[in-house]
Every structure is written in C-alpha cells, then in structure tokens.
Amino acid sequence: MENKESNYVKVLEKWRQDFVIWDQEALCKKVGLDTYDKEWIRLSYFGIPYEIDRRTGRIRKAGQSDYEPVFDEAMAIYNFFYYAKAGAVNSGEWVHFRDVKDAGVFEGAFERQVLEPFARAFAGRPEAFREAGERLNYMPLSHGDVSFQIPAFFCIPLRAIFWDGDEEFPAKVNLLFDKNITSFIHPESVVMLGVECMRHFLSTQS
C-alpha cells in the first residue's frame, strides 16, 4: 500500500511541475476559461470553486490555503487542461460509460470502482441520494427513482441515475456522459470523474 501511495505522490508531483511550465494562458483559452489573473486560475469542479496557483501548480478549494486535493481530484483537473481539444463542443447525446469513445477497456474498473460501491452506499435509501444531490446543488432530473445532472467542469456535465433495489433486483446507479466527453478529457480520466462524483455524494453522509 505504501508503494502504491508513493507512486501516486510521484505522479501527481510530476503533473504539478509540468503545469508550472505549460503555457497556462493558452490552456485557459483552449478550454474557454477566462477566470484567471497573474497569480491564480479559477474554475468550478463539481460545483465547487477551485484555484490553481500559477507559480506552483498547486490546487486548492477557493480560499482554503491548507486544502490538499486527493489524487483523482487533482489529476482530473490537470488532465482537463492537458487533454481538452481546442474548439471541443458537447453533442447533447448521453451515453453509458461503455459507449464513451476509447473508454471500453476501462469498463471493468468503472463497474468495480464506481457503479457498484455507489449503488451499495445508497441501497434502500433513495431519499438519502436525493438529499445528497440537493445539498450539492445539482440539477434534479426525472430519470430512475432519483437523478441529477452534475457539472464536473463547466463544459463536462454528467448524469447520475439511481434505482433502488427490491426483492428481485439490487440497487443500481448509472452514470451517463456526453458522447463527446473525450474531446475534453482522457478516456481513463472519465473513470476519475465517476469516482469523484461518488465521493461528492458520499461526502454529504454523516
């Protein structure tokens, strides 16, 4: 476990160092972000304001100088700036993870790391799922038993749909993505966004 954690730290540190030397203004313009100045790049991640220190590449929640993002959180943000294609637009077509371009190879990991634990966490508690989405200020939808549209980034929406279980079927969570999501982020990072979506919902539980 220590080696795994150590590797995560090394990978994250490499991305942080690379971010410092990238053409940050060009990256912001590429993704259509104009909320930056000489010191900070500001963006919303899962509806929460974040800041990136342009001098150090460090990421924090806005105004929280001692905040340390978890691995998936920080990597998703770095990956967004790096992999987004200039002129990328959403299609308006929602697809399952298995139908996301070039993401099929990660389907097993997505099931194990996101969909299954997400469903177990709220099994028998659809109202808890509803309350979590409301507390996070996500937009309610009318799919499944409870559902929300969630802004991972301002240009990367996703949809979380929850069906509670019964005597015949277990509880189920499905996440839907815009068909063009890999125009904004690496296919493997879509798994990270799923993990992050689940983490935000679980963060509301006492």
Short mmCIF file of C-alpha atoms in Angstrom, two decimals:
data_model
loop_
_atom_site.label_atom_id
_atom_site.label_comp_id
_atom_site.label_asym_id
_atom_site.label_seq_id
_atom_site.Cartn_x
_atom_site.Cartn_y
_atom_site.Cartn_z
CA MET A 1 0.00 0.00 0.00
CA GLU A 2 2.85 2.36 0.82
CA ASN A 3 4.42 1.80 -2.61
CA LYS A 4 1.10 2.50 -4.31
CA GLU A 5 0.61 5.70 -2.34
CA SER A 6 4.21 6.70 -3.03
CA ASN A 7 3.68 6.22 -6.77
CA TYR A 8 0.54 8.35 -6.64
CA VAL A 9 2.51 11.12 -4.93
CA LYS A 10 5.25 10.93 -7.58
CA VAL A 11 2.79 11.01 -10.47
CA LEU A 12 0.90 13.95 -9.00
CA GLU A 13 4.12 15.83 -8.33
CA LYS A 14 5.24 15.35 -11.94
CA TRP A 15 1.95 16.77 -13.26
CA ARG A 16 2.19 19.70 -10.83
CA GLN A 17 5.71 20.53 -12.01
CA ASP A 18 4.68 20.22 -15.66
CA PHE A 19 1.72 22.53 -15.11
CA VAL A 20 4.05 25.29 -13.94
CA ILE A 21 5.99 25.32 -17.24
CA TRP A 22 3.00 24.93 -19.58
CA ASP A 23 1.62 27.94 -21.45
CA GLN A 24 -1.20 28.38 -18.94
CA GLU A 25 -2.94 31.23 -20.74
CA ALA A 26 -3.06 29.16 -23.92
CA LEU A 27 -4.54 26.27 -21.95
CA CYS A 28 -7.21 28.50 -20.43
CA LYS A 29 -8.13 29.91 -23.82
CA LYS A 30 -8.23 26.40 -25.29
CA VAL A 31 -10.86 25.26 -22.78
CA GLY A 32 -12.77 28.58 -22.90
CA LEU A 33 -11.85 29.70 -19.39
CA ASP A 34 -11.36 33.41 -18.74
CA THR A 35 -11.34 33.40 -14.93
CA TYR A 36 -7.63 33.82 -14.35
CA ASP A 37 -5.10 36.51 -13.47
CA LYS A 38 -1.33 36.61 -12.99
CA GLU A 39 -1.47 34.53 -9.80
CA TRP A 40 -4.48 32.21 -9.99
CA ILE A 41 -6.56 30.19 -12.39
CA ARG A 42 -10.10 29.82 -11.06
CA LEU A 43 -12.59 27.18 -12.11
CA SER A 44 -15.54 25.23 -10.80
CA TYR A 45 -15.19 21.49 -10.19
CA PHE A 46 -18.34 19.55 -9.29
CA GLY A 47 -19.96 22.86 -8.49
CA ILE A 48 -17.24 23.92 -6.03
CA PRO A 49 -14.87 26.88 -6.66
CA TYR A 50 -11.20 25.87 -7.01
CA GLU A 51 -7.99 27.78 -7.58
CA ILE A 52 -4.69 26.78 -9.17
CA ASP A 53 -1.61 28.70 -8.08
CA ARG A 54 0.09 29.60 -11.37
CA ARG A 55 3.51 29.83 -9.72
CA THR A 56 3.46 26.41 -8.04
CA GLY A 57 0.73 24.48 -9.88
CA ARG A 58 -0.89 23.58 -6.57
CA ILE A 59 -4.65 23.09 -6.47
CA ARG A 60 -6.93 24.08 -3.61
CA LYS A 61 -10.53 24.88 -2.91
CA ALA A 62 -11.01 28.63 -3.23
CA GLY A 63 -9.63 30.45 -0.21
CA GLN A 64 -8.56 27.28 1.64
CA SER A 65 -4.78 27.62 1.77
CA ASP A 66 -4.27 24.34 3.64
CA TYR A 67 -6.51 22.24 1.38
CA GLU A 68 -4.89 19.13 -0.13
CA PRO A 69 -6.82 17.53 -3.01
CA VAL A 70 -6.99 13.76 -3.27
CA PHE A 71 -5.27 12.07 -6.22
CA ASP A 72 -8.29 11.65 -8.52
CA GLU A 73 -9.42 15.19 -7.79
CA ALA A 74 -6.11 16.82 -8.73
CA MET A 75 -5.39 14.52 -11.67
CA ALA A 76 -8.80 15.14 -13.23
CA ILE A 77 -8.15 18.89 -13.12
CA TYR A 78 -4.65 18.64 -14.62
CA ASN A 79 -5.90 16.18 -17.25
CA PHE A 80 -8.73 18.51 -18.21
CA PHE A 81 -6.32 21.30 -19.10
CA TYR A 82 -3.89 18.97 -20.86
CA TYR A 83 -6.23 16.78 -22.92
CA ALA A 84 -9.06 19.14 -23.85
CA LYS A 85 -9.12 19.82 -27.58
CA ALA A 86 -9.45 23.35 -28.90
CA GLY A 87 -12.97 24.02 -30.15
CA ALA A 88 -14.44 20.96 -28.42
CA VAL A 89 -18.23 21.01 -28.04
CA ASN A 90 -20.76 18.73 -26.41
CA SER A 91 -23.01 16.67 -28.66
CA GLY A 92 -26.11 16.69 -26.45
CA GLU A 93 -26.22 12.89 -26.76
CA TRP A 94 -25.95 11.00 -23.48
CA VAL A 95 -24.19 7.63 -23.43
CA HIS A 96 -23.22 4.91 -20.97
CA PHE A 97 -19.58 4.61 -19.97
CA ARG A 98 -19.10 1.58 -22.23
CA ASP A 99 -20.08 3.76 -25.19
CA VAL A 100 -17.62 6.56 -24.41
CA LYS A 101 -15.01 6.65 -27.17
CA ASP A 102 -11.88 4.64 -26.27
CA ALA A 103 -13.11 4.01 -22.72
CA GLY A 104 -14.34 0.43 -23.14
CA VAL A 105 -11.08 -1.05 -21.88
CA PHE A 106 -11.76 0.61 -18.50
CA GLU A 107 -15.34 -0.67 -18.17
CA GLY A 108 -14.48 -3.32 -15.57
CA ALA A 109 -12.66 -0.78 -13.40
CA PHE A 110 -15.56 1.62 -13.74
CA GLU A 111 -18.02 -1.02 -12.57
CA ARG A 112 -15.86 -2.05 -9.59
CA GLN A 113 -14.65 1.36 -8.50
CA VAL A 114 -17.74 3.45 -9.14
CA LEU A 115 -21.10 1.93 -10.04
CA GLU A 116 -21.15 -0.99 -7.60
CA PRO A 117 -19.96 0.84 -4.45
CA PHE A 118 -22.05 3.89 -5.35
CA ALA A 119 -25.21 1.75 -5.51
CA ARG A 120 -24.37 -0.12 -2.28
CA ALA A 121 -23.84 3.14 -0.43
CA PHE A 122 -27.42 4.28 -1.09
CA ALA A 123 -29.22 0.94 -1.33
CA GLY A 124 -32.57 1.20 0.44
CA ARG A 125 -32.04 4.96 0.86
CA PRO A 126 -33.31 6.79 -2.22
CA GLU A 127 -34.16 9.83 -0.11
CA ALA A 128 -30.55 10.00 1.08
CA PHE A 129 -29.45 10.05 -2.55
CA ARG A 130 -31.97 12.83 -3.25
CA GLU A 131 -30.88 14.84 -0.22
CA ALA A 132 -27.21 14.44 -1.18
CA GLY A 133 -27.81 15.81 -4.68
CA GLU A 134 -29.86 18.68 -3.30
CA ARG A 135 -27.21 19.58 -0.73
CA LEU A 136 -24.64 19.67 -3.52
CA ASN A 137 -26.93 21.96 -5.55
CA TYR A 138 -27.08 19.59 -8.53
CA MET A 139 -29.92 19.88 -11.02
CA PRO A 140 -32.67 17.28 -10.41
CA LEU A 141 -33.88 15.17 -13.31
CA SER A 142 -36.83 12.83 -13.74
CA HIS A 143 -34.99 9.60 -14.61
CA GLY A 144 -34.93 6.47 -12.43
CA ASP A 145 -36.04 6.79 -8.82
CA VAL A 146 -33.76 9.81 -8.28
CA SER A 147 -31.40 11.53 -10.70
CA PHE A 148 -29.29 14.65 -11.11
CA GLN A 149 -27.26 16.46 -13.72
CA ILE A 150 -23.83 17.34 -12.37
CA PRO A 151 -21.23 19.84 -13.64
CA ALA A 152 -17.90 18.01 -13.31
CA PHE A 153 -16.44 21.03 -15.12
CA PHE A 154 -18.35 23.90 -16.72
CA CYS A 155 -18.14 22.08 -20.07
CA ILE A 156 -18.28 18.47 -18.81
CA PRO A 157 -21.71 17.54 -17.47
CA LEU A 158 -22.65 14.08 -16.31
CA ARG A 159 -25.86 12.48 -15.09
CA ALA A 160 -26.25 10.23 -12.05
CA ILE A 161 -29.33 8.00 -12.03
CA PHE A 162 -30.31 5.88 -9.02
CA TRP A 163 -32.75 2.98 -8.92
CA ASP A 164 -33.43 1.43 -5.55
CA GLY A 165 -33.44 -2.34 -5.24
CA ASP A 166 -36.26 -4.74 -4.43
CA GLU A 167 -36.63 -8.45 -3.75
CA GLU A 168 -35.67 -9.29 -7.31
CA PHE A 169 -33.01 -6.71 -8.27
CA PRO A 170 -30.29 -4.92 -6.28
CA ALA A 171 -29.97 -1.14 -6.15
CA LYS A 172 -28.31 0.37 -9.21
CA VAL A 173 -26.53 3.59 -10.11
CA ASN A 174 -25.79 4.58 -13.67
CA LEU A 175 -23.68 7.49 -14.85
CA LEU A 176 -24.22 8.99 -18.27
CA PHE A 177 -21.77 11.18 -20.17
CA ASP A 178 -21.95 13.38 -23.21
CA LYS A 179 -20.83 11.39 -26.25
CA ASN A 180 -18.03 13.91 -26.87
CA ILE A 181 -16.55 13.83 -23.36
CA THR A 182 -13.21 12.52 -24.62
CA SER A 183 -12.84 15.73 -26.61
CA PHE A 184 -12.40 17.38 -23.20
CA ILE A 185 -10.56 14.78 -21.14
CA HIS A 186 -8.66 11.49 -21.48
CA PRO A 187 -10.82 8.32 -21.51
CA GLU A 188 -9.14 6.99 -18.38
CA SER A 189 -9.93 10.26 -16.62
CA VAL A 190 -13.64 9.59 -17.16
CA VAL A 191 -13.22 6.86 -14.52
CA MET A 192 -11.75 9.51 -12.20
CA LEU A 193 -14.78 11.72 -12.76
CA GLY A 194 -17.02 8.81 -11.79
CA VAL A 195 -15.02 8.24 -8.61
CA GLU A 196 -15.19 11.94 -7.85
CA CYS A 197 -18.95 12.06 -8.42
CA MET A 198 -19.41 9.23 -5.94
CA ARG A 199 -17.04 10.87 -3.45
CA HIS A 200 -19.03 14.10 -3.50
CA PHE A 201 -22.31 12.28 -2.89
CA LEU A 202 -20.78 10.28 -0.04
CA SER A 203 -19.26 13.44 1.47
CA THR A 204 -22.75 14.57 2.44
CA GLN A 205 -23.35 11.49 4.59
CA SER A 206 -22.68 11.79 8.31
#
